mmCIF file of C-alpha atoms (C1' of nucleotides) in Angstrom:
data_model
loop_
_atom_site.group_PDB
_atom_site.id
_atom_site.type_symbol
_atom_site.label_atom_id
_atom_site.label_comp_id
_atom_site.label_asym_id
_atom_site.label_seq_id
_atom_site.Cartn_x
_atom_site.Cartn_y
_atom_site.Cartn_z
ATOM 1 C CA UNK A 1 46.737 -17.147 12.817
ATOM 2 C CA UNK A 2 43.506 -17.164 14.942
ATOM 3 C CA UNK A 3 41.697 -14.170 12.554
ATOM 4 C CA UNK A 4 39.280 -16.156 11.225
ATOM 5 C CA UNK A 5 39.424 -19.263 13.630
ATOM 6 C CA UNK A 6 36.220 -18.990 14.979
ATOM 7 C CA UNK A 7 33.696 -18.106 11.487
ATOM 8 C CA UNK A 8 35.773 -21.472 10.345
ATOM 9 C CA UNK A 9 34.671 -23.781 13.416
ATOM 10 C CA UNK A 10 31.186 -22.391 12.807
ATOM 11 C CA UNK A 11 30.991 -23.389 9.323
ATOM 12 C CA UNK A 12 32.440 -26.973 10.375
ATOM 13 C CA UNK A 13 29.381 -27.526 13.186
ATOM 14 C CA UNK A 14 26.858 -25.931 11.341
ATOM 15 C CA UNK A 15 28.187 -28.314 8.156
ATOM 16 C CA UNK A 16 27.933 -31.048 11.186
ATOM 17 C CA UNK A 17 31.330 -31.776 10.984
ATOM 18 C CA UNK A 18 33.760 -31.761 14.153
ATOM 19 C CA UNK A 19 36.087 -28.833 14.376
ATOM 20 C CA UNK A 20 39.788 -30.257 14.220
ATOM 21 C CA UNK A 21 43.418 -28.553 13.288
ATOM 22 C CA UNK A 22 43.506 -30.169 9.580
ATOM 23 C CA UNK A 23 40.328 -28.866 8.845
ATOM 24 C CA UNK A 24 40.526 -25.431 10.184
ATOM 25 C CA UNK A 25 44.229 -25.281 8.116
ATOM 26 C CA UNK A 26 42.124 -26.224 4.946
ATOM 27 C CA UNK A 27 39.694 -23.734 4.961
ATOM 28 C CA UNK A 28 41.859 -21.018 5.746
ATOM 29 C CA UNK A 29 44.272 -21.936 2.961
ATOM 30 C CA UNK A 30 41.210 -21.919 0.757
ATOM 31 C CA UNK A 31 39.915 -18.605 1.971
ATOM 32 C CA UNK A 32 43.796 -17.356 1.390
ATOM 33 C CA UNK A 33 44.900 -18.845 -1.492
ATOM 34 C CA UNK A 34 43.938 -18.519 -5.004
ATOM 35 C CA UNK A 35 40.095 -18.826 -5.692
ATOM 36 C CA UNK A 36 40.594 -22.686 -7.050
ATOM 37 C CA UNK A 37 43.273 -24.759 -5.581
ATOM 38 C CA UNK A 38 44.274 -28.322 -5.990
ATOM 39 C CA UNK A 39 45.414 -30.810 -3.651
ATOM 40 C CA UNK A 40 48.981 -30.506 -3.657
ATOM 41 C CA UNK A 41 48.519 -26.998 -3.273
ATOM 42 C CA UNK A 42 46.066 -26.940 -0.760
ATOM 43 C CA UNK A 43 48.649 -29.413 1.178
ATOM 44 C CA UNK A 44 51.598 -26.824 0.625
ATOM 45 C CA UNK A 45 49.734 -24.120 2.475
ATOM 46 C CA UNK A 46 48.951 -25.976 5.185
ATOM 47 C CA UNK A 47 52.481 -27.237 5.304
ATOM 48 C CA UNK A 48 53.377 -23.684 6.021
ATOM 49 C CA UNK A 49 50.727 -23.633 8.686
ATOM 50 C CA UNK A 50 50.558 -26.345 10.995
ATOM 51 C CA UNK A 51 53.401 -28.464 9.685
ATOM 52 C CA UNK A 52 53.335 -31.300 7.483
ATOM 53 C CA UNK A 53 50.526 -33.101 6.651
ATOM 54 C CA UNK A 54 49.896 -36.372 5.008
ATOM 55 C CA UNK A 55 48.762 -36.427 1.435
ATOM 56 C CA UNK A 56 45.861 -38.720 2.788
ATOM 57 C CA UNK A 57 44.864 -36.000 5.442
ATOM 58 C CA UNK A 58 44.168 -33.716 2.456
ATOM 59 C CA UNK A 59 41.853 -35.792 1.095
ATOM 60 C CA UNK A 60 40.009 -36.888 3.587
ATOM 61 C CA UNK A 61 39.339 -33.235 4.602
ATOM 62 C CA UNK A 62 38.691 -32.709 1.472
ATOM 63 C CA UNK A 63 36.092 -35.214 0.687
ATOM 64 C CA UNK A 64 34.166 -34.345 3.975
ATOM 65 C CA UNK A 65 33.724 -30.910 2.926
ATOM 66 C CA UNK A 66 32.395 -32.041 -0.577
ATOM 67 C CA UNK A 67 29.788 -34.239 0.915
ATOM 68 C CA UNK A 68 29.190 -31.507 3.886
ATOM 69 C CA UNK A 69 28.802 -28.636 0.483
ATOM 70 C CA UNK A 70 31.439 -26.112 1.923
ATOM 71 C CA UNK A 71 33.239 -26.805 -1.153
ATOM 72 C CA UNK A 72 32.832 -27.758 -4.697
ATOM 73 C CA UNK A 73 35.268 -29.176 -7.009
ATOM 74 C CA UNK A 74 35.801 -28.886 -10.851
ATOM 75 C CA UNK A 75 37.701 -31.101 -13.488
ATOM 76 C CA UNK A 76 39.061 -29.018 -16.319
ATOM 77 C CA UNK A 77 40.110 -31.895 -18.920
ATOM 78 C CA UNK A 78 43.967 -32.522 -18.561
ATOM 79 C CA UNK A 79 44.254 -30.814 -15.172
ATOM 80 C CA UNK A 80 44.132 -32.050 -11.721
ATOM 81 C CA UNK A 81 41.116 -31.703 -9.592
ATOM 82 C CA UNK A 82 40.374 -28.216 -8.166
ATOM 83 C CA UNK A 83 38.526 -26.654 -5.117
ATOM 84 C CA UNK A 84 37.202 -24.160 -4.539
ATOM 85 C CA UNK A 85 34.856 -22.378 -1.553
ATOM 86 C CA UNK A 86 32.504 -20.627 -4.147
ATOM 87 C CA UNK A 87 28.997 -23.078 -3.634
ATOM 88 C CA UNK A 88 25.417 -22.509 -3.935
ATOM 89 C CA UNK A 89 25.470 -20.758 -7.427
ATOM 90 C CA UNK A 90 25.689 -22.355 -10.925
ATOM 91 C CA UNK A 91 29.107 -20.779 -12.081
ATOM 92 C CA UNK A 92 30.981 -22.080 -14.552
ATOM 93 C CA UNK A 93 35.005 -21.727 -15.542
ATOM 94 C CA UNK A 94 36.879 -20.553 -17.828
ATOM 95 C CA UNK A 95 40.984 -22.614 -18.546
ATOM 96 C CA UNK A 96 43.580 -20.553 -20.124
ATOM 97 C CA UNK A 97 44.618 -23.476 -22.871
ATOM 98 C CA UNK A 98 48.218 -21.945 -22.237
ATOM 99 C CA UNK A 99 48.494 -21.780 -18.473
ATOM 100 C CA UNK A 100 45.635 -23.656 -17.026
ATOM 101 C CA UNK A 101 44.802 -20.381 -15.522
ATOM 102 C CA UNK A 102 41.342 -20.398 -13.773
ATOM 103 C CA UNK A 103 38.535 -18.144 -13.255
ATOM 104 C CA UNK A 104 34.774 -17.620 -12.587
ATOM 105 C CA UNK A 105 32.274 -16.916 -15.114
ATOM 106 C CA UNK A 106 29.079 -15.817 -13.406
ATOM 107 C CA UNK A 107 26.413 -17.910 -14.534
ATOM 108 C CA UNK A 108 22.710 -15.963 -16.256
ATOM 109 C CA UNK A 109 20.507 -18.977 -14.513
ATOM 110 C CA UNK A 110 21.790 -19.009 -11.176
ATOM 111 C CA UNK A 111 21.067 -22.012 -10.795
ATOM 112 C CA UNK A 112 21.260 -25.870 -12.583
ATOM 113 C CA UNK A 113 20.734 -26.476 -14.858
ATOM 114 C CA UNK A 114 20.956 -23.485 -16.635
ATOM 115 C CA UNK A 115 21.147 -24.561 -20.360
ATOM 116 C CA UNK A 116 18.505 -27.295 -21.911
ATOM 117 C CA UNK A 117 19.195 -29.179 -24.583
ATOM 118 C CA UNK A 118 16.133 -29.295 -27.207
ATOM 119 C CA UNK A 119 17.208 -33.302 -27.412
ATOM 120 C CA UNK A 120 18.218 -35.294 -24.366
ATOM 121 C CA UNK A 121 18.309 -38.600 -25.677
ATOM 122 C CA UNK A 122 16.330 -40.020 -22.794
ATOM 123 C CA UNK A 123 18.722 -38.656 -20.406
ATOM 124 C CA UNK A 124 16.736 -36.416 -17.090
ATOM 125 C CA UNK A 125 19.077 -33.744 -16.780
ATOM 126 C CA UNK A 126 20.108 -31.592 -13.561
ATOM 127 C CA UNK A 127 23.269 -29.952 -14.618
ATOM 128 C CA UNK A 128 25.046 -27.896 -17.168
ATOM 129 C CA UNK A 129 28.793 -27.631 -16.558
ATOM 130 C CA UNK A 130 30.188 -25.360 -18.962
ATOM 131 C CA UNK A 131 34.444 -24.918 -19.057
ATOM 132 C CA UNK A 132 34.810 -22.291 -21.181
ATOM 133 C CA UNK A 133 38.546 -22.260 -23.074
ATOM 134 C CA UNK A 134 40.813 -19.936 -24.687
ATOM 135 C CA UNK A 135 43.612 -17.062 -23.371
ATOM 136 C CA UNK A 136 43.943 -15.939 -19.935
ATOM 137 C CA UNK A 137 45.003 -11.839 -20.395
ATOM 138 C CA UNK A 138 48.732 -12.444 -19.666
ATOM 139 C CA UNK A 139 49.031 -15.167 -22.584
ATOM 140 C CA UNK A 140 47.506 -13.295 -24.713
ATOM 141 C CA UNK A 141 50.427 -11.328 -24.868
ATOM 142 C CA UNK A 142 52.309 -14.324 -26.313
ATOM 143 C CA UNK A 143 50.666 -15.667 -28.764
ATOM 144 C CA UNK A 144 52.851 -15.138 -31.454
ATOM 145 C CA UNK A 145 55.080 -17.329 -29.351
ATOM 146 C CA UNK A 146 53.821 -20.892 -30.484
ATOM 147 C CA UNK A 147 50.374 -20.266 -29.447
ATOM 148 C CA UNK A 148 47.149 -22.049 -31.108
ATOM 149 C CA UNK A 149 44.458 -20.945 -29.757
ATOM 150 C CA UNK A 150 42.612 -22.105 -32.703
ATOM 151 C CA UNK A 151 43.204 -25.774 -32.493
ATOM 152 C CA UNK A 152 42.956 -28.507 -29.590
ATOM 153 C CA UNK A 153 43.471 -27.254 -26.621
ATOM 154 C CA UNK A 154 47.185 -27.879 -25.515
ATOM 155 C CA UNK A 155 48.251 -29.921 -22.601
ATOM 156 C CA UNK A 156 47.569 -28.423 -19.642
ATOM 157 C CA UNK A 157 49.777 -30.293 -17.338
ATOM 158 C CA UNK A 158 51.458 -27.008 -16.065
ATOM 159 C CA UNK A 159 51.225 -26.055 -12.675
ATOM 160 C CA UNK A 160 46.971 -25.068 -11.824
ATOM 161 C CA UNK A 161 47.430 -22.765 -9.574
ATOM 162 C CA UNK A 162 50.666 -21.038 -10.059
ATOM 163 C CA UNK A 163 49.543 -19.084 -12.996
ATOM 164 C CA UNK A 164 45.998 -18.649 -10.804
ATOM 165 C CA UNK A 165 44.031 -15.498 -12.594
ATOM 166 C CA UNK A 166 42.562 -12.923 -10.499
ATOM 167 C CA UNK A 167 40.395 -11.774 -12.591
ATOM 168 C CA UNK A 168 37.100 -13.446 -11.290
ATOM 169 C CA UNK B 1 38.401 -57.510 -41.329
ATOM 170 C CA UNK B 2 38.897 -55.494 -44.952
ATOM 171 C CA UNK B 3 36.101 -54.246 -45.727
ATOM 172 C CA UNK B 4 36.793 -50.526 -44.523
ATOM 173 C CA UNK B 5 40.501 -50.753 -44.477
ATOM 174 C CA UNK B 6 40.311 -48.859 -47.920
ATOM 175 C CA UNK B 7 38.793 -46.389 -46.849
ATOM 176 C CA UNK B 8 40.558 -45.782 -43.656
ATOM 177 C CA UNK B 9 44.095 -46.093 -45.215
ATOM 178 C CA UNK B 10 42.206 -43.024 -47.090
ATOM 179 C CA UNK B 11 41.588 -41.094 -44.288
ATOM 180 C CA UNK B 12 44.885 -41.629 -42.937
ATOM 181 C CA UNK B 13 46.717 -40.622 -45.707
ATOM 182 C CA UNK B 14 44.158 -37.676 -46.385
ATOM 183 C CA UNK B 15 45.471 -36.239 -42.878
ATOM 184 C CA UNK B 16 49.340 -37.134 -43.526
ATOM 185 C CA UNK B 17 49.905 -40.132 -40.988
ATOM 186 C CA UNK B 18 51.147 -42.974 -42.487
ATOM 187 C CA UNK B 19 49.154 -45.990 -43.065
ATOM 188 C CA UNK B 20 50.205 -48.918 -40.196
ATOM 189 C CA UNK B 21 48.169 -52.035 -38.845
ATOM 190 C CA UNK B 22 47.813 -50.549 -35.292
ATOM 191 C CA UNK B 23 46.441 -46.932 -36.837
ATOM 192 C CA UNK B 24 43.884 -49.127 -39.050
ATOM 193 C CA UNK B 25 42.869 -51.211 -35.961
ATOM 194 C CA UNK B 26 42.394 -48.070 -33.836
ATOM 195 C CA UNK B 27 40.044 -46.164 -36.730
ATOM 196 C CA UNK B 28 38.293 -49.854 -36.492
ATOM 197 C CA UNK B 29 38.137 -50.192 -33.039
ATOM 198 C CA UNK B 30 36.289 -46.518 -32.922
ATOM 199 C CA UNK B 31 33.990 -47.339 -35.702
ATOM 200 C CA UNK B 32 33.004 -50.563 -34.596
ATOM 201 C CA UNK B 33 32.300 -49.890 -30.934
ATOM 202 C CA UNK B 34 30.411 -47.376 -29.164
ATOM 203 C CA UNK B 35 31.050 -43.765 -29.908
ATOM 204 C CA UNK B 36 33.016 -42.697 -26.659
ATOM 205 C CA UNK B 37 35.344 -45.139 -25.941
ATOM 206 C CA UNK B 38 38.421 -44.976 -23.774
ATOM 207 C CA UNK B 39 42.341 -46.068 -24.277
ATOM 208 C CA UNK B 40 41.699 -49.054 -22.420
ATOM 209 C CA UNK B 41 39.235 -50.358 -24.487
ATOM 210 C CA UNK B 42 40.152 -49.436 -27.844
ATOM 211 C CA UNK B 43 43.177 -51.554 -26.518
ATOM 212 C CA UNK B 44 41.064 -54.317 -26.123
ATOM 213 C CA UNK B 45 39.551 -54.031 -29.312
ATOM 214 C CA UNK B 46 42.518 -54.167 -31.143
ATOM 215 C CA UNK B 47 43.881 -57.440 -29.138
ATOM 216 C CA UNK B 48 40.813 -59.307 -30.600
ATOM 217 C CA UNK B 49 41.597 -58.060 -33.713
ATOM 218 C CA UNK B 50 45.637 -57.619 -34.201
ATOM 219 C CA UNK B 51 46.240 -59.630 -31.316
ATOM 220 C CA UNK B 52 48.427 -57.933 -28.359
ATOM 221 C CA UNK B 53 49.155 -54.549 -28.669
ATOM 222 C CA UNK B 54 51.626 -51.974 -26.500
ATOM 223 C CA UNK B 55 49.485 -49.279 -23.530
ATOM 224 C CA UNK B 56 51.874 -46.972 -25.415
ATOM 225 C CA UNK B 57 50.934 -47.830 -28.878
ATOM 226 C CA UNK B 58 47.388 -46.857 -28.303
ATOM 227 C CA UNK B 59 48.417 -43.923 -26.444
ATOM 228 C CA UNK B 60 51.033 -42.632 -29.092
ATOM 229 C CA UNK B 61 48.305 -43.868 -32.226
ATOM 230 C CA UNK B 62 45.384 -41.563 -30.421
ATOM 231 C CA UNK B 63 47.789 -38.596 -29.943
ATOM 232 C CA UNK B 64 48.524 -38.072 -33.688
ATOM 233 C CA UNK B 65 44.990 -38.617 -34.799
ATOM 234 C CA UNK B 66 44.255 -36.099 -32.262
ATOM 235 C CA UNK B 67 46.892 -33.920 -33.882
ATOM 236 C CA UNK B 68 45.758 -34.274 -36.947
ATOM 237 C CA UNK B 69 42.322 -34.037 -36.591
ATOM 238 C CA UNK B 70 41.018 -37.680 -37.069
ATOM 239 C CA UNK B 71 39.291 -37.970 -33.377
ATOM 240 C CA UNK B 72 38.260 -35.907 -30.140
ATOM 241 C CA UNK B 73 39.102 -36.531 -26.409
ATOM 242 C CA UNK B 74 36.722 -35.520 -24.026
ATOM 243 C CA UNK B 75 37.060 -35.957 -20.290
ATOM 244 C CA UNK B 76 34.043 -35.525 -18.081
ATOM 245 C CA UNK B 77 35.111 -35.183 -14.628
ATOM 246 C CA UNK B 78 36.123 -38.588 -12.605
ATOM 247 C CA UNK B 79 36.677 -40.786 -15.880
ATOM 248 C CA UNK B 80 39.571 -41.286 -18.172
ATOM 249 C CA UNK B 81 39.814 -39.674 -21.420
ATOM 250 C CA UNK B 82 37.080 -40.669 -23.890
ATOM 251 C CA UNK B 83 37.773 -40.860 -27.724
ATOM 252 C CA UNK B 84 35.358 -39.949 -30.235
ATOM 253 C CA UNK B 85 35.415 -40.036 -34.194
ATOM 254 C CA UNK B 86 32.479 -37.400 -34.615
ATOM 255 C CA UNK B 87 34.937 -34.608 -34.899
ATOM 256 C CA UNK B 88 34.235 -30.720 -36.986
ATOM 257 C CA UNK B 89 30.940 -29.738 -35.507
ATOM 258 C CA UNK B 90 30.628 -28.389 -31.788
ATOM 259 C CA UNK B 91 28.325 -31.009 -30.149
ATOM 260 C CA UNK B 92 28.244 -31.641 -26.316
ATOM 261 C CA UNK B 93 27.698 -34.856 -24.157
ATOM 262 C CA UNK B 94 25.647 -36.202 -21.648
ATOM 263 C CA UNK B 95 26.726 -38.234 -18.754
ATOM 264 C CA UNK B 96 25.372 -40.178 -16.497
ATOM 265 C CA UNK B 97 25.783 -39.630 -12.744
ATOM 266 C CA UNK B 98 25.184 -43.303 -12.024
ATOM 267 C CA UNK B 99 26.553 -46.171 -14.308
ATOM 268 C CA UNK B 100 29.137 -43.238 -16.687
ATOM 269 C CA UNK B 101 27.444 -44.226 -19.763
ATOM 270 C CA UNK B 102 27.746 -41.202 -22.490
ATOM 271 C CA UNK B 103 25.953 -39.690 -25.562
ATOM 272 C CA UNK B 104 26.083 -36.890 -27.489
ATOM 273 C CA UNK B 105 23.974 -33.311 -27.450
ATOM 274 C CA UNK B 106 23.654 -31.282 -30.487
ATOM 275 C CA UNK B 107 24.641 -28.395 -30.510
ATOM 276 C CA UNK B 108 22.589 -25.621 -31.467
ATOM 277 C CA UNK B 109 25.516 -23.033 -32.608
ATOM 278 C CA UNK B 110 27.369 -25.924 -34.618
ATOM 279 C CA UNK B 111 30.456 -23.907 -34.458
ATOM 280 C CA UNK B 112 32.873 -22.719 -31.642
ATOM 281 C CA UNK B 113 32.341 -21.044 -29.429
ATOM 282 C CA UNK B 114 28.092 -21.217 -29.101
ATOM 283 C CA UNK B 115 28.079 -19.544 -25.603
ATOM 284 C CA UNK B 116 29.608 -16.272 -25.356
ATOM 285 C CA UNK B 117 29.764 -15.216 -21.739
ATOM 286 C CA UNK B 118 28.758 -11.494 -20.555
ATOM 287 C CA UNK B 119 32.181 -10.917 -18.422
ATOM 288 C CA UNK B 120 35.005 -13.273 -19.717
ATOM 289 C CA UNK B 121 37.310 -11.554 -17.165
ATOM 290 C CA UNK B 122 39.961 -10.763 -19.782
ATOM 291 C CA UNK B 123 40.029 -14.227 -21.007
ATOM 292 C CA UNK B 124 39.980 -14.749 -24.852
ATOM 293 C CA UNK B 125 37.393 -17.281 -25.630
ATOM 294 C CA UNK B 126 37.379 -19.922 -28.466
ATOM 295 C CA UNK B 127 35.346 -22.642 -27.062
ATOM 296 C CA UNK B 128 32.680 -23.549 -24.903
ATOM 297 C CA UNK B 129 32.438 -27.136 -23.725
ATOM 298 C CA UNK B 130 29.409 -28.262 -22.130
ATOM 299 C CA UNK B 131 28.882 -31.380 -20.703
ATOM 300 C CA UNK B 132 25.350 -32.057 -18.967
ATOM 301 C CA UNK B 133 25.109 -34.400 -15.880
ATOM 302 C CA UNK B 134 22.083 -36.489 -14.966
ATOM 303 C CA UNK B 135 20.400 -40.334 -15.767
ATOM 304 C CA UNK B 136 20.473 -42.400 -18.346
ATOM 305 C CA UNK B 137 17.286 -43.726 -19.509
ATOM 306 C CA UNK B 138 18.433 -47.304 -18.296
ATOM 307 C CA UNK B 139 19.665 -45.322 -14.821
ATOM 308 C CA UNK B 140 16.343 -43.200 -14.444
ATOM 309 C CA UNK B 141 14.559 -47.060 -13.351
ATOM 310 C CA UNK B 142 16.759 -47.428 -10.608
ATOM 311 C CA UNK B 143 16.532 -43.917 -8.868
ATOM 312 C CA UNK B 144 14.715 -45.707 -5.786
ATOM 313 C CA UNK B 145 17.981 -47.327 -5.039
ATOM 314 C CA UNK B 146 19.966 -44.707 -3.441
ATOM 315 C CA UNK B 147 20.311 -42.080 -6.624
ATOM 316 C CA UNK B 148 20.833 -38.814 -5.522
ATOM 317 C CA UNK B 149 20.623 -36.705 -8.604
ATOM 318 C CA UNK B 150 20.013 -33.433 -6.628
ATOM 319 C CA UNK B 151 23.104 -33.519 -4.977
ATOM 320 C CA UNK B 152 26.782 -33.506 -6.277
ATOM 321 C CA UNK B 153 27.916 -36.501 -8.992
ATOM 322 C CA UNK B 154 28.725 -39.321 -7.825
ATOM 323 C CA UNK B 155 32.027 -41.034 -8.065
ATOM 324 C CA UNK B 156 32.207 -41.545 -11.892
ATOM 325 C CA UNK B 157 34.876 -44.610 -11.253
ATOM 326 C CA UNK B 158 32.248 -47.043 -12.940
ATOM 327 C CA UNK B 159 33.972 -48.214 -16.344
ATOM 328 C CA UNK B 160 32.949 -45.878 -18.918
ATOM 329 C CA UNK B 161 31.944 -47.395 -22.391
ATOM 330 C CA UNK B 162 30.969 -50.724 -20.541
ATOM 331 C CA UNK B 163 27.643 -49.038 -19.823
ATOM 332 C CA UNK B 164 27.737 -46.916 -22.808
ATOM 333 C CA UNK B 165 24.334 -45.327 -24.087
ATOM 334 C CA UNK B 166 23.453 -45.759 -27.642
ATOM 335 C CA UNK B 167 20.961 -42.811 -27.684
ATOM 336 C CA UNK B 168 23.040 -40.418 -28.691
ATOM 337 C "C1'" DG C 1 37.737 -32.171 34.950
ATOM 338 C "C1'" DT C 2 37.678 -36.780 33.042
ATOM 339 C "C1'" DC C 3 35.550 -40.651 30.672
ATOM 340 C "C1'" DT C 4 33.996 -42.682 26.586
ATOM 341 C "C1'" DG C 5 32.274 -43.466 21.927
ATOM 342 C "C1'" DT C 6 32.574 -41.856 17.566
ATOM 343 C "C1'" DT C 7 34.873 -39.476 14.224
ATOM 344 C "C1'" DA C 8 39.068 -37.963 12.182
ATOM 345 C "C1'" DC C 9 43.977 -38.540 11.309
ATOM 346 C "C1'" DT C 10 48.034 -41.138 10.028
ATOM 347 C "C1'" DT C 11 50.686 -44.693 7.876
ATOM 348 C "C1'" DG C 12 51.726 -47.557 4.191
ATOM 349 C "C1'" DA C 13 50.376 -50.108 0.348
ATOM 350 C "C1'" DC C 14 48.107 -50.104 -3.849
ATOM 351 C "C1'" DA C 15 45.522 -48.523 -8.352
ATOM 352 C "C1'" DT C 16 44.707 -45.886 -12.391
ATOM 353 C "C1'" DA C 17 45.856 -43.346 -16.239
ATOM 354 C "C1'" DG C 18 48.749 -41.825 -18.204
ATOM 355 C "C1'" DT C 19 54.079 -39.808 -19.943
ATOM 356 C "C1'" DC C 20 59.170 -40.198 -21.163
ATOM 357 C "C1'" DA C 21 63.227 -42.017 -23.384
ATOM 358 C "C1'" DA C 22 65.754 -45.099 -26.096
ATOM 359 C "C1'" DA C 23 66.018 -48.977 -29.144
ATOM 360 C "C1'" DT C 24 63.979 -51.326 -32.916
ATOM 361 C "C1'" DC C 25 61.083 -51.753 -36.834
ATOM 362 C "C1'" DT C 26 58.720 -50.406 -41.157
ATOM 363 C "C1'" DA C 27 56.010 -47.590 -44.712
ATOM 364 C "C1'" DG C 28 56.918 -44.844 -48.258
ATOM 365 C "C1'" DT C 29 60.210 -42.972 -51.547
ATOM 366 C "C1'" DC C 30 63.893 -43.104 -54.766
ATOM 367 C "C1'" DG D 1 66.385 -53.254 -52.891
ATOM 368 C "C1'" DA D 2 68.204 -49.553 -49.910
ATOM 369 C "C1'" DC D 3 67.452 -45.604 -47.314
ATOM 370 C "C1'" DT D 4 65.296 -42.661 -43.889
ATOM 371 C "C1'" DA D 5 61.852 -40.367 -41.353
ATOM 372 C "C1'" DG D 6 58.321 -41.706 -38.815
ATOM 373 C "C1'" DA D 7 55.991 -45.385 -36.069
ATOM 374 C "C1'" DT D 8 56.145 -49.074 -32.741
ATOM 375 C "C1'" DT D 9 57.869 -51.402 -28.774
ATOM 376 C "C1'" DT D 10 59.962 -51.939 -24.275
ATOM 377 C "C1'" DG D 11 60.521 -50.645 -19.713
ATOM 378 C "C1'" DA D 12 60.728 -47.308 -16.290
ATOM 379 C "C1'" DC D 13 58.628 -43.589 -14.270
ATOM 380 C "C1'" DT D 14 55.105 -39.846 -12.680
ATOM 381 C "C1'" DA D 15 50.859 -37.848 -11.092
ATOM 382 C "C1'" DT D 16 46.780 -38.241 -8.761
ATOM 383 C "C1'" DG D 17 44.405 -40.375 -6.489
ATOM 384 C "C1'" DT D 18 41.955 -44.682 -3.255
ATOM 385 C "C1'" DC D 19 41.846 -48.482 0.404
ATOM 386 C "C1'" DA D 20 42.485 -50.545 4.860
ATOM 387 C "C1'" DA D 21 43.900 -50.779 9.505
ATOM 388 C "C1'" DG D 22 45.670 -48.770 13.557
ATOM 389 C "C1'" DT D 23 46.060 -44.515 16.410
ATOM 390 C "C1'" DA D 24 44.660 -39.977 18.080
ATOM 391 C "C1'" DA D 25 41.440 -36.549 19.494
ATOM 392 C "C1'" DC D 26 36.855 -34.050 19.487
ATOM 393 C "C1'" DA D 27 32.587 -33.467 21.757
ATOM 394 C "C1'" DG D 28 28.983 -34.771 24.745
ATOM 395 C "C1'" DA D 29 27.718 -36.993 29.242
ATOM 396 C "C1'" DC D 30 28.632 -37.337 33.847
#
DNA sequence: GTCTGTTACTTGACATAGTCAAATCTAGTC
DNA sequence: GACTAGATTTGACTATGTCAAGTAACAGAC
């Protein structure tokens, strides 16, 4: 699984970061998987790769390449942390309430932040995050099946990842 | 401690809970304190008033006023749920990078959702939360010290509601 | 090629922020 | 006052991380 070995180590050095098996097994489950991945299932792919890997491993990796920029993480409320390789623009998300479903929404700024409130309350602002929530398009065929899409959002404790839209 | 217990016996019956000493002390708690607070110290809150109270009571009294209506979690990303009793309109927060202290943002829609995305990738949108990342006024003195509000947040571990803003 | 210092990985313990299930209690109704 | 659904309490458990110390290995110098 050497494809893409070498654009990966590049990345690493030019992120200043030494090139090592872990790291190269991250990225490319990134690059494979689903556009925004969490831990666990970061871990599982490179399971598949390279063996197993500590849970600590994960991290570690993980946090390098936060404070390095290669990849960017997001918090939807009630879901694990995600990452994902998509950096440099202002994007936001949108959460299927129903699935925890994930996708891009291209942001009109391009860059933070790209909303201004009129009132700040003193705060100095340099970020919007917008999560944007409601129906992914494959539970909005089953609404009628319990769904409230009007109320608070429900728990969203399923499995991020597994129900990963495609649609950004 | 009566002098609002009227009231929020009211607003407890009003939304169909029954009326119980840790429900009352929880609506106090909220009212009382600052205006995102977490489970831990609405907890606390309700030791110095009812004296010791069950994790799972607090848990189990903030998940049927959520139900019903009475408050709203948020969860900015890195801190534990916050609690809030401004519910009905569609206001946003502010956090800050530095010490986690939070306030709220009007918003200028009022209602849900006030940003409607050009592509929503198939997704079926009810609700746009925005949450705004930067300094708080007491923060914005102390940006000499290491502050980095350029780059990504820092870890948000600090203890939320001990350095809450009142500016909101 | 190999030596060496620094960086990264691994191991194991620990922390935080909750949830789950079952037993007990109590507010509200009759 | 008794009854009952709903609320509280108790205790165990889960998920998602972090911390610290020892070991391994990458990358540059020779």
């Amino acid at each position: 699984m050497d494809f893409a070995r070498h654009d990966f180590s590049q990345s690493l050095r030019n992120a200043g970061l030494r090139v090592t098996v872990p790291r190269l097994a991250v990225l490319t489950a990134m690059a494979e998987g689903s556009p925004h991945v969490d831990a666990d299932a970061i871990a599982e792919a490179m399971r598949a790769r390279i063996g197993d890997v500590p849970r600590q491993t994960v991290y570690n990796v993980l946090r390098a390449f936060l404070e390095a920029g290669l990849v960017r993480r997001i918090e939807p409320a009630g879901s694990r942390g995600l990452y994902e390789l998509r950096v440099g623009d202002n994007h936001h998300h949108v959460v299927c309430r129903r699935c925890g479903a994930t996708a891009d929404i291209d942001c009109v700024a391009g860059r933070a932040p790209c909303l201004e409130p009129e009132e700040t309350g003193g705060f100095l602002i340099d970020e919007a995050e917008v999560t944007f929530w409601g129906l992914c398009p494959a539970c909005r065929g089953l609404t009628s099946e319990g769904g409230d899409a009007t109320g608070r959002r429900e728990s969203a404790t399923n499995h991020i990842g597994r129900g990963e839209s495609d649609v950004g």
